[in-house]
Short mmCIF file of C-alpha atoms and ligand atoms in Angstrom, two decimals:
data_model
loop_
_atom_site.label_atom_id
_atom_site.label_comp_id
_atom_site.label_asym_id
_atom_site.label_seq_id
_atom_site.Cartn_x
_atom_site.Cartn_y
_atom_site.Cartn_z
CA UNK A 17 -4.78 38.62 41.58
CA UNK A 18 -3.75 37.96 37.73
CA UNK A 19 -6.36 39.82 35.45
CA UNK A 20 -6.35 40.03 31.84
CA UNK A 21 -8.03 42.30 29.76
CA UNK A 22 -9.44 40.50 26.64
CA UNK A 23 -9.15 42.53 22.92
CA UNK A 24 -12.01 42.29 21.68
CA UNK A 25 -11.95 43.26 17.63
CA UNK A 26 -15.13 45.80 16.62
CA UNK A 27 -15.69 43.05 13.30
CA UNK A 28 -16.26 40.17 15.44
CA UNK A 29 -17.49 38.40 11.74
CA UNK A 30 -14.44 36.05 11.37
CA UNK A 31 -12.96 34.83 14.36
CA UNK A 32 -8.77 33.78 13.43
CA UNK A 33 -7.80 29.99 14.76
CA UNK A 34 -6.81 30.54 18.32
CA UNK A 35 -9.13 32.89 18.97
CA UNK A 36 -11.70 32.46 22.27
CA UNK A 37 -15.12 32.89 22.96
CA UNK A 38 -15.46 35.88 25.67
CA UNK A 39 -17.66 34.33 28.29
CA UNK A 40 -19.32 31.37 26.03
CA UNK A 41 -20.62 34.24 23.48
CA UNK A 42 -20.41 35.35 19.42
CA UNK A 43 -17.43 37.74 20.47
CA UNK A 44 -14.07 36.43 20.68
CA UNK A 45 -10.57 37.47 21.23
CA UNK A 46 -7.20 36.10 20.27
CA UNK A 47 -5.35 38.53 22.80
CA UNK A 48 -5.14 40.02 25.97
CA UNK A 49 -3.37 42.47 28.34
CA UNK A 50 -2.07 39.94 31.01
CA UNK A 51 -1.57 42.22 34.34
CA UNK A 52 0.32 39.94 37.23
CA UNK A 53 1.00 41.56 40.12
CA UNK A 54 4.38 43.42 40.65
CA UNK A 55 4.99 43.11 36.96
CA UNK A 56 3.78 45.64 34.18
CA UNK A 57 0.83 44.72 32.02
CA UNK A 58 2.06 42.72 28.62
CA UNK A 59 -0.37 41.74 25.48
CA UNK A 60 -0.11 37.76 25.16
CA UNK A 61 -1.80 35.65 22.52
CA UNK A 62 -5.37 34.17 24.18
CA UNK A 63 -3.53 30.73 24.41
CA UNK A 64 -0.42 31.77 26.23
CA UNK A 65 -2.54 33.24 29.37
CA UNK A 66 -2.75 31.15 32.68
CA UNK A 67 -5.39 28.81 32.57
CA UNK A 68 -7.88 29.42 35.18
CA UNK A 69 -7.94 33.16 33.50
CA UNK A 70 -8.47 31.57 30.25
CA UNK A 71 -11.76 29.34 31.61
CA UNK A 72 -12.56 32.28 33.27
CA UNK A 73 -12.79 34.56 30.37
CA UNK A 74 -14.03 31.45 27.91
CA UNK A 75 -16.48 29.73 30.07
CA UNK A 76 -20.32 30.26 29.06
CA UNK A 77 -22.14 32.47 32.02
CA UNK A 78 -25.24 30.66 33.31
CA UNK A 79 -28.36 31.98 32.70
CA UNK A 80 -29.91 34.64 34.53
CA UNK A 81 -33.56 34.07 35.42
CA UNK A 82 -34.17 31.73 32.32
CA UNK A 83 -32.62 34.21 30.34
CA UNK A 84 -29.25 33.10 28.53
CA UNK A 85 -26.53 35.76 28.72
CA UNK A 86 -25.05 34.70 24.68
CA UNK A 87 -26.26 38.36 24.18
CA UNK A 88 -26.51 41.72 26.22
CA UNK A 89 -29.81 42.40 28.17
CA UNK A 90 -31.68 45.50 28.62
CA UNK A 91 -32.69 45.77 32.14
CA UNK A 92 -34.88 48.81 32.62
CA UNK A 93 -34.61 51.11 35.76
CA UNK A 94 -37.58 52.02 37.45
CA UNK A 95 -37.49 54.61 40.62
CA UNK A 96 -40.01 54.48 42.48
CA UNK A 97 -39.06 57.50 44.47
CA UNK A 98 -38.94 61.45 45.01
CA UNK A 99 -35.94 62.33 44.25
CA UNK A 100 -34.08 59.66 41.77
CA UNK A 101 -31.72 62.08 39.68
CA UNK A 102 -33.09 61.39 36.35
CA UNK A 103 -36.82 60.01 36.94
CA UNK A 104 -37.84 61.33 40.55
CA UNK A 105 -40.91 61.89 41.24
CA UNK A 106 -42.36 60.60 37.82
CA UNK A 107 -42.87 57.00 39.29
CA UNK A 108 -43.88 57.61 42.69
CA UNK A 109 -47.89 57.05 42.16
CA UNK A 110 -47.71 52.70 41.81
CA UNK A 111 -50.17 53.45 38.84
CA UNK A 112 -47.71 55.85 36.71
CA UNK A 113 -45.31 53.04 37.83
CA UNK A 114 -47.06 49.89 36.86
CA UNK A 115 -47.80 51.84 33.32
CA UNK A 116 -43.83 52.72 33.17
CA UNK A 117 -42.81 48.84 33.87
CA UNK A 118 -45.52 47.79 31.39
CA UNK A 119 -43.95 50.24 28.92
CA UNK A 120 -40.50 48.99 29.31
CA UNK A 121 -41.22 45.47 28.76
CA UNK A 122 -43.40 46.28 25.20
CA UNK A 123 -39.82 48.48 24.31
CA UNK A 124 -37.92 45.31 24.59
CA UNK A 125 -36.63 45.26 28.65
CA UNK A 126 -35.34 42.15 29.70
CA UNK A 127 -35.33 42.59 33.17
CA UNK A 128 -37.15 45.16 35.47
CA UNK A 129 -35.12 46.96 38.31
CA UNK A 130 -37.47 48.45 40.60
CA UNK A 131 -35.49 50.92 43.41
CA UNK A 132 -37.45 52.67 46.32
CA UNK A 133 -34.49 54.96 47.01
CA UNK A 134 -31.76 56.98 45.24
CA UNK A 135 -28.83 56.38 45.41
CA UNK A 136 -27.35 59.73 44.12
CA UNK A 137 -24.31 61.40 45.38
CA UNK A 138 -25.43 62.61 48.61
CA UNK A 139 -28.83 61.08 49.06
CA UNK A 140 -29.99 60.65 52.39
CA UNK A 141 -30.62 56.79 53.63
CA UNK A 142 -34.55 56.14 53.34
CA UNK A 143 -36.34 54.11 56.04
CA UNK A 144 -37.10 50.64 55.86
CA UNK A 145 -40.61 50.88 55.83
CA UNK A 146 -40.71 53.77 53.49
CA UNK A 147 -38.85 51.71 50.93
CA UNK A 148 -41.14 48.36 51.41
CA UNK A 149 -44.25 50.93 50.78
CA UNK A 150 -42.73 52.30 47.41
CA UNK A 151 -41.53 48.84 45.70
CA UNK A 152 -43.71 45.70 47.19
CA UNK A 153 -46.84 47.14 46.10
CA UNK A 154 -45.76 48.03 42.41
CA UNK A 155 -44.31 44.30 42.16
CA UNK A 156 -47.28 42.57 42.99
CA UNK A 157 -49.46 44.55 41.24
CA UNK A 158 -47.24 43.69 38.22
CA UNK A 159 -47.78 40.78 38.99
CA UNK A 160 -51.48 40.22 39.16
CA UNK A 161 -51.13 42.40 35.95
CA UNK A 162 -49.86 39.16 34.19
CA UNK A 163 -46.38 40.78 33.50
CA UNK A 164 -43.92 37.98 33.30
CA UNK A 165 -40.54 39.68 33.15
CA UNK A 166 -37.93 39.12 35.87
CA UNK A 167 -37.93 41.91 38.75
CA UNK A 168 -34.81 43.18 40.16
CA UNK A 169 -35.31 44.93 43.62
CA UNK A 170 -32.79 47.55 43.81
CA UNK A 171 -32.41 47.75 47.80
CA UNK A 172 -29.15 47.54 50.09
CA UNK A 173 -31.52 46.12 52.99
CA UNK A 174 -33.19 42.83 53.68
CA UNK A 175 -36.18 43.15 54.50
CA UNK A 176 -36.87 45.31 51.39
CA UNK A 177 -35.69 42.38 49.64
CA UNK A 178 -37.50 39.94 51.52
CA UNK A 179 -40.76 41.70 50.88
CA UNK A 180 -40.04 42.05 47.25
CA UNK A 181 -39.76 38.69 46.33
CA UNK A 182 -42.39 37.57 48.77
CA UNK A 183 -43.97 39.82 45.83
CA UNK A 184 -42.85 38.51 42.74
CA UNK A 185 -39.26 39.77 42.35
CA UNK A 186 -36.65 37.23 41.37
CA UNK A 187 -33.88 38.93 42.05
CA UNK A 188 -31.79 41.28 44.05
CA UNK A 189 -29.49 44.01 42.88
CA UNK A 190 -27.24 45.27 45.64
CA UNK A 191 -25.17 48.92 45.29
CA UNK A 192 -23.33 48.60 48.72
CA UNK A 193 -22.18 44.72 47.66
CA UNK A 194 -23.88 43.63 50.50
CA UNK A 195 -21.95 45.68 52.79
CA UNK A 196 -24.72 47.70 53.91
CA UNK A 197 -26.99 44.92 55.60
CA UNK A 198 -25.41 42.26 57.10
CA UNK A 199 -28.66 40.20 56.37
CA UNK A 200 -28.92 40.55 53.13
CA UNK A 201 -26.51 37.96 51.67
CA UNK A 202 -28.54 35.51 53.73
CA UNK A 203 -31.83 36.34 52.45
CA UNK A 204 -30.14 35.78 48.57
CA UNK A 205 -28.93 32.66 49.68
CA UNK A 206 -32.00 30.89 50.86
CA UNK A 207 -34.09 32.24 48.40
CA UNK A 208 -31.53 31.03 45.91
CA UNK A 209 -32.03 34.07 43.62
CA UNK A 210 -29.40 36.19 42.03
CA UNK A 211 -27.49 38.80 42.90
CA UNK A 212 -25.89 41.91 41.67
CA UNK A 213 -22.86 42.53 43.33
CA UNK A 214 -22.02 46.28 42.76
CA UNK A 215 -18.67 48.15 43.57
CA UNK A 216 -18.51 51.41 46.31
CA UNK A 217 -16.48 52.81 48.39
CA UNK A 218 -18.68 54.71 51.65
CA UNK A 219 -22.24 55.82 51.35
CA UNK A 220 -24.27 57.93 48.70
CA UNK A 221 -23.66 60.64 51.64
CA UNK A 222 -20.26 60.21 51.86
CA UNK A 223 -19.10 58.38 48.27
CA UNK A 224 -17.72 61.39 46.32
CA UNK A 225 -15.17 61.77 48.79
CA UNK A 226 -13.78 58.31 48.53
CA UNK A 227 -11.86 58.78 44.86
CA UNK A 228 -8.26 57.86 45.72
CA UNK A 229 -6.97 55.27 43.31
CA UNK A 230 -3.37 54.51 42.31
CA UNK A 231 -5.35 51.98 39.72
CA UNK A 232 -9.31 52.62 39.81
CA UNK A 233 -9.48 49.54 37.16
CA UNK A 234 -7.34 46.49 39.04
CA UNK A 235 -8.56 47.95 42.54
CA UNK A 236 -12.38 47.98 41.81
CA UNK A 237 -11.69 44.33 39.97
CA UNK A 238 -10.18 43.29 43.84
CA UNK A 239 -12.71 44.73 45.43
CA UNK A 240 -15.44 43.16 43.24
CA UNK A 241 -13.50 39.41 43.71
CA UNK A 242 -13.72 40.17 47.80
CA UNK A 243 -16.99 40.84 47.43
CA UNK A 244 -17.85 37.78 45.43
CA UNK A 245 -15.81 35.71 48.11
CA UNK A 246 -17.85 36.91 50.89
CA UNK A 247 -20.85 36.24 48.93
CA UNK A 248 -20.25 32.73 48.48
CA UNK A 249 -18.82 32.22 51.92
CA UNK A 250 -22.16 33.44 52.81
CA UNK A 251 -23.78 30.54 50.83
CA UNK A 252 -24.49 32.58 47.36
CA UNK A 253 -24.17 29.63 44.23
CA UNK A 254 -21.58 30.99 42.43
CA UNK A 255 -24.01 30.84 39.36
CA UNK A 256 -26.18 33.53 41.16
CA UNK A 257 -23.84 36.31 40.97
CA UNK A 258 -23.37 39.30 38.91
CA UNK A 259 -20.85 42.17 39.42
CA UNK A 260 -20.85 45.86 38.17
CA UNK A 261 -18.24 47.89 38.80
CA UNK A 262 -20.55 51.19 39.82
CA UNK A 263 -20.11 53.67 37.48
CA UNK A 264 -20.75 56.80 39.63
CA UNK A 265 -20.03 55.42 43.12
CA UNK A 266 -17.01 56.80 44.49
CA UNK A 267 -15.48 57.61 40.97
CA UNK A 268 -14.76 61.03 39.02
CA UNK A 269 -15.45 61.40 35.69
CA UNK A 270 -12.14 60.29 34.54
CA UNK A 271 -11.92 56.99 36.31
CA UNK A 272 -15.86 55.98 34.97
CA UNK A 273 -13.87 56.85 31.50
CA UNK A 274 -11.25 53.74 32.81
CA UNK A 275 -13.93 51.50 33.74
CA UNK A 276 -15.72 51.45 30.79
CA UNK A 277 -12.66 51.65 28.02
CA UNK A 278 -11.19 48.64 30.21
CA UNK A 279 -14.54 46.84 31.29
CA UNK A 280 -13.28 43.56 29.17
CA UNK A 281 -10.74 43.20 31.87
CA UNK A 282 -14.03 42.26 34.56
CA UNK A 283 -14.90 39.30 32.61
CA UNK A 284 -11.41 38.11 34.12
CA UNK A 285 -14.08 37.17 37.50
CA UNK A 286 -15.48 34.65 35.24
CA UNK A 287 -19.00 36.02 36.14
CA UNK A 288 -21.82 37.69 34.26
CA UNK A 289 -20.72 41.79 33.95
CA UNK A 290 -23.98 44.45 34.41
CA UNK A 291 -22.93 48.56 33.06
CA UNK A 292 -24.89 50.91 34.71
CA UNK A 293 -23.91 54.20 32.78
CA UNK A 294 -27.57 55.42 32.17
CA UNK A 295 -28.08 59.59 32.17
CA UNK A 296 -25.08 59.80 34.86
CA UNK A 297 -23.31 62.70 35.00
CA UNK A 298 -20.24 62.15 33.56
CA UNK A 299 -22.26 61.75 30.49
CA UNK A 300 -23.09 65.20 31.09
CA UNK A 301 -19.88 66.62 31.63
CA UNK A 302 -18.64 65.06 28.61
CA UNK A 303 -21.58 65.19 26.27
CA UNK A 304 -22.58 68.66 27.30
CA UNK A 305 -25.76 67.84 28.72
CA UNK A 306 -26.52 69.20 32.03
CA UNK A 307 -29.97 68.33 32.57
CA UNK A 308 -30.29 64.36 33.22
CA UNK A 309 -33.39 64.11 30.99
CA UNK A 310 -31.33 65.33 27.86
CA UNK A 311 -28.29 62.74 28.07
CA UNK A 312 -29.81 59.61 26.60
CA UNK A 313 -27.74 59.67 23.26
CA UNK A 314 -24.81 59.94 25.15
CA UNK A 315 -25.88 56.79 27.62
CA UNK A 316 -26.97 54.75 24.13
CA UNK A 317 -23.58 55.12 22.82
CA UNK A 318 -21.76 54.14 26.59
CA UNK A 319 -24.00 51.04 26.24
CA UNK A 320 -23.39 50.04 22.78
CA UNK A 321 -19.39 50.47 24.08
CA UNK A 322 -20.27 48.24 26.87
CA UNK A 323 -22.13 45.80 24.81
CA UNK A 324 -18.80 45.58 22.37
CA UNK A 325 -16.81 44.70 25.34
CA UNK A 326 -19.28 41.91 25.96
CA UNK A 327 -20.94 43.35 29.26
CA UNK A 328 -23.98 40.87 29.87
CA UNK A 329 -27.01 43.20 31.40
CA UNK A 330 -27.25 46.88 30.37
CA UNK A 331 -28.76 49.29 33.05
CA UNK A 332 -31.20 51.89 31.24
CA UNK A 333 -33.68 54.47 31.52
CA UNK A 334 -34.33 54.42 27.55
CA UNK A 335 -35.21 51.02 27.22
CA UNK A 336 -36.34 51.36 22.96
CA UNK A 337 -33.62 53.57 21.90
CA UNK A 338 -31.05 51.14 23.72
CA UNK A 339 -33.06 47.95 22.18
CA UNK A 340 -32.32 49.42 19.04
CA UNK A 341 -28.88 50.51 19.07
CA UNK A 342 -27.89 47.14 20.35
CA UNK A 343 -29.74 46.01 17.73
CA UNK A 344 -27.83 47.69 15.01
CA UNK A 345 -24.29 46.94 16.52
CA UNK A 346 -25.47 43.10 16.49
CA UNK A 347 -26.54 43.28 13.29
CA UNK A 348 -22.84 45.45 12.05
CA UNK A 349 -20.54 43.39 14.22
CA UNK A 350 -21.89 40.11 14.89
CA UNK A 351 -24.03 39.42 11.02
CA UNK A 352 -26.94 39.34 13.46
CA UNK A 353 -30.28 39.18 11.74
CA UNK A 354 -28.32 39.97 8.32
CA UNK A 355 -30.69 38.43 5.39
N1 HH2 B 401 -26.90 52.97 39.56
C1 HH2 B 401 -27.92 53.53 40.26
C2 HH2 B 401 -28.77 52.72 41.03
N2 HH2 B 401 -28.61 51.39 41.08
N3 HH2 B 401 -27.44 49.44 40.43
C3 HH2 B 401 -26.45 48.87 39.75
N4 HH2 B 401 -26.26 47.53 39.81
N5 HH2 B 401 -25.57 49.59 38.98
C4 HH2 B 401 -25.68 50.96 38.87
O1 HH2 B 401 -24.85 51.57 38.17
C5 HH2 B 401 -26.72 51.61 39.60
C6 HH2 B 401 -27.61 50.81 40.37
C7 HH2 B 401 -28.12 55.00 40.20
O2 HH2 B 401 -28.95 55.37 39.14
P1 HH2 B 401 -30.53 55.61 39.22
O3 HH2 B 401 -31.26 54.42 39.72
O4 HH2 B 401 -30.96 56.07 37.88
O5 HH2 B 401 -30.69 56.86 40.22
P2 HH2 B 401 -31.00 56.99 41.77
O6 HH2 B 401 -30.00 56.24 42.55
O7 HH2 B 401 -30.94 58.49 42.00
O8 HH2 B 401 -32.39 56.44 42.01
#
């Protein structure tokens, strides 16, 4: 497929005639690496690119769950499990939970991502059951708390996601890219909620294995538009979807590097772009941190990167600190809030 990777400037004040809006949004770009297949990648001027990739990039993203994607959202991870790699354990009682979620949202989360298993390199596959237990009760008792903020259910199965929004959840956020369960695309579909559509290769049990790329950046963005066919074929609005490209999942620490200089290049899917860099370890490796709980500087700065290449939903533990960097780059890059 033809991708382009838009340039986006770091002083987005003063957008030159020509330029484009990336995805309907204050950032623009008046150029782009144009990669077509069997040729090498050339920079063109924004107006000289094909133009399906130039609606793609351009076109305003539907909202998500009422909430308009002009402007990146904080979506908060909450694991309610064991043995998450950064939070296990700390969230497995639904009240330490319910006062976690309730926490996030008064920091500034957008959305709440609830998971009732880990996903970590070489995590075991929890049961069904099991993961209903961990996540439907902490949804509806957010619920009856009055707490109003959209709920993601981070599950690879349907019935988990069945019984989540049977308990207030509103939407579904998918690792395997609903390869996993081969139910699961229909339960998004007739419950007409959205979807994240996240890029793997294998298993958390088998993943780390699975790191051969000739091009990690083109082949994950291939991948990812498979995916998205298969999810519409399936009966997913295309207005539902979301992609990530999995930082972590089958990638060394090199190739999460490539996905998040070159992320711009996955708005080239035309759909709304999630970063899920949050305490992972190649923030460790390069940031020197190798205990999970001590690497949220060096997942703030990964997200204010991904924010400046215009990714739409930011994955975090740290919901303030993340609030407020984004803050700060809005305010430096954009003139947000500027008096
Ligand atoms: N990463 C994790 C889990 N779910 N979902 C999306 N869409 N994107 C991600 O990058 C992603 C995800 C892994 O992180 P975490 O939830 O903190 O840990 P664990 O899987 O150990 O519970």
């Amino acid at each position: 497929m033809d991708l382009a990777r838009p340039l986006l400037p770091t002083d987005a004040l003063t957008p030159p005639p020509g330029a484009l809006p990336l995805a309907g949004g204050p950032l623009w770009f008046d150029r782009a690496e144009l990669t077509v297949p069997g040729a090498a990648p050339r920079v063109v001027a924004a107006a000289d690119l094909p133009a399906p990739l130039r609606q793609a990039l351009a076109a305003p993203r539907a909202p998500l769950c009422g909430l308009t994607l002009d402007r990146p959202r904080i979506m908060g991870i909450l694991n309610v499990t064991p043995d998450s790699f950064s939070d296990g354990g700390r969230f497995l009682d639904p009240a330490a939970a319910v006062a976690q979620a309730r926490a996030m949202a008064a920091a500034g989360a957008d959305i709440l991502d609830i998971g009732g298993e880990s996903t970590r390199p070489g995590a075991a596959e929890v049961g069904t059951q099991q993961e209903i237990d961990r996540t439907a009760p902490v949804i509806e008792a957010l619920r009856a708390a009055g707490l109003t903020l959209p709920i993601s259910i981070d599950t690879r199965k349907a019935a988990v996601a069945r019984a989540a929004l049977a308990a207030g959840a509103d939407m579904v956020n998918d690792v395997s890219g609903l390869t996993h369960d081969p139910d699961l695309a229909g339960v998004v579909a007739r419950a007409g909620v959205p979807v994240v559509v996240m890029h793997m290769r294998g298993t958390p049990a088998t993943m780390t294995a699975q790191t051969d790329y000739a091009d990690v950046l083109a082949e994950v963005a291939q991948a990812l538009a498979d995916r998205v066919a298969a999810a519409r074929a399936a009966g997913i609005a295309a207005d539902r979807i979301v992609i990530d490209p999995g930082i972590g999942f089958a990638k060394t620490g090199a190739q999460n590097l490539a996905l998040i200089r070159g992320l711009a290049l996955f708005h080239s899917l035309g759909l709304p772009l999630l970063l899920g860099a949050s305490r992972k370890r190649f923030i460790g490796t390069y940031g020197g941190a190798p205990d999970p709980a001590g690497r949220m500087p060096g997942s703030v700065a990964v997200a204010v990167l991904g924010a400046q290449q215009g990714a739409q939903i930011l994955r975090v533990h740290d919901v303030e600190e993340t609030r407020q960097a984004i803050a700060l780059w809005r305010a430096l890059a954009l003139g947000d809030g500027e008096e």
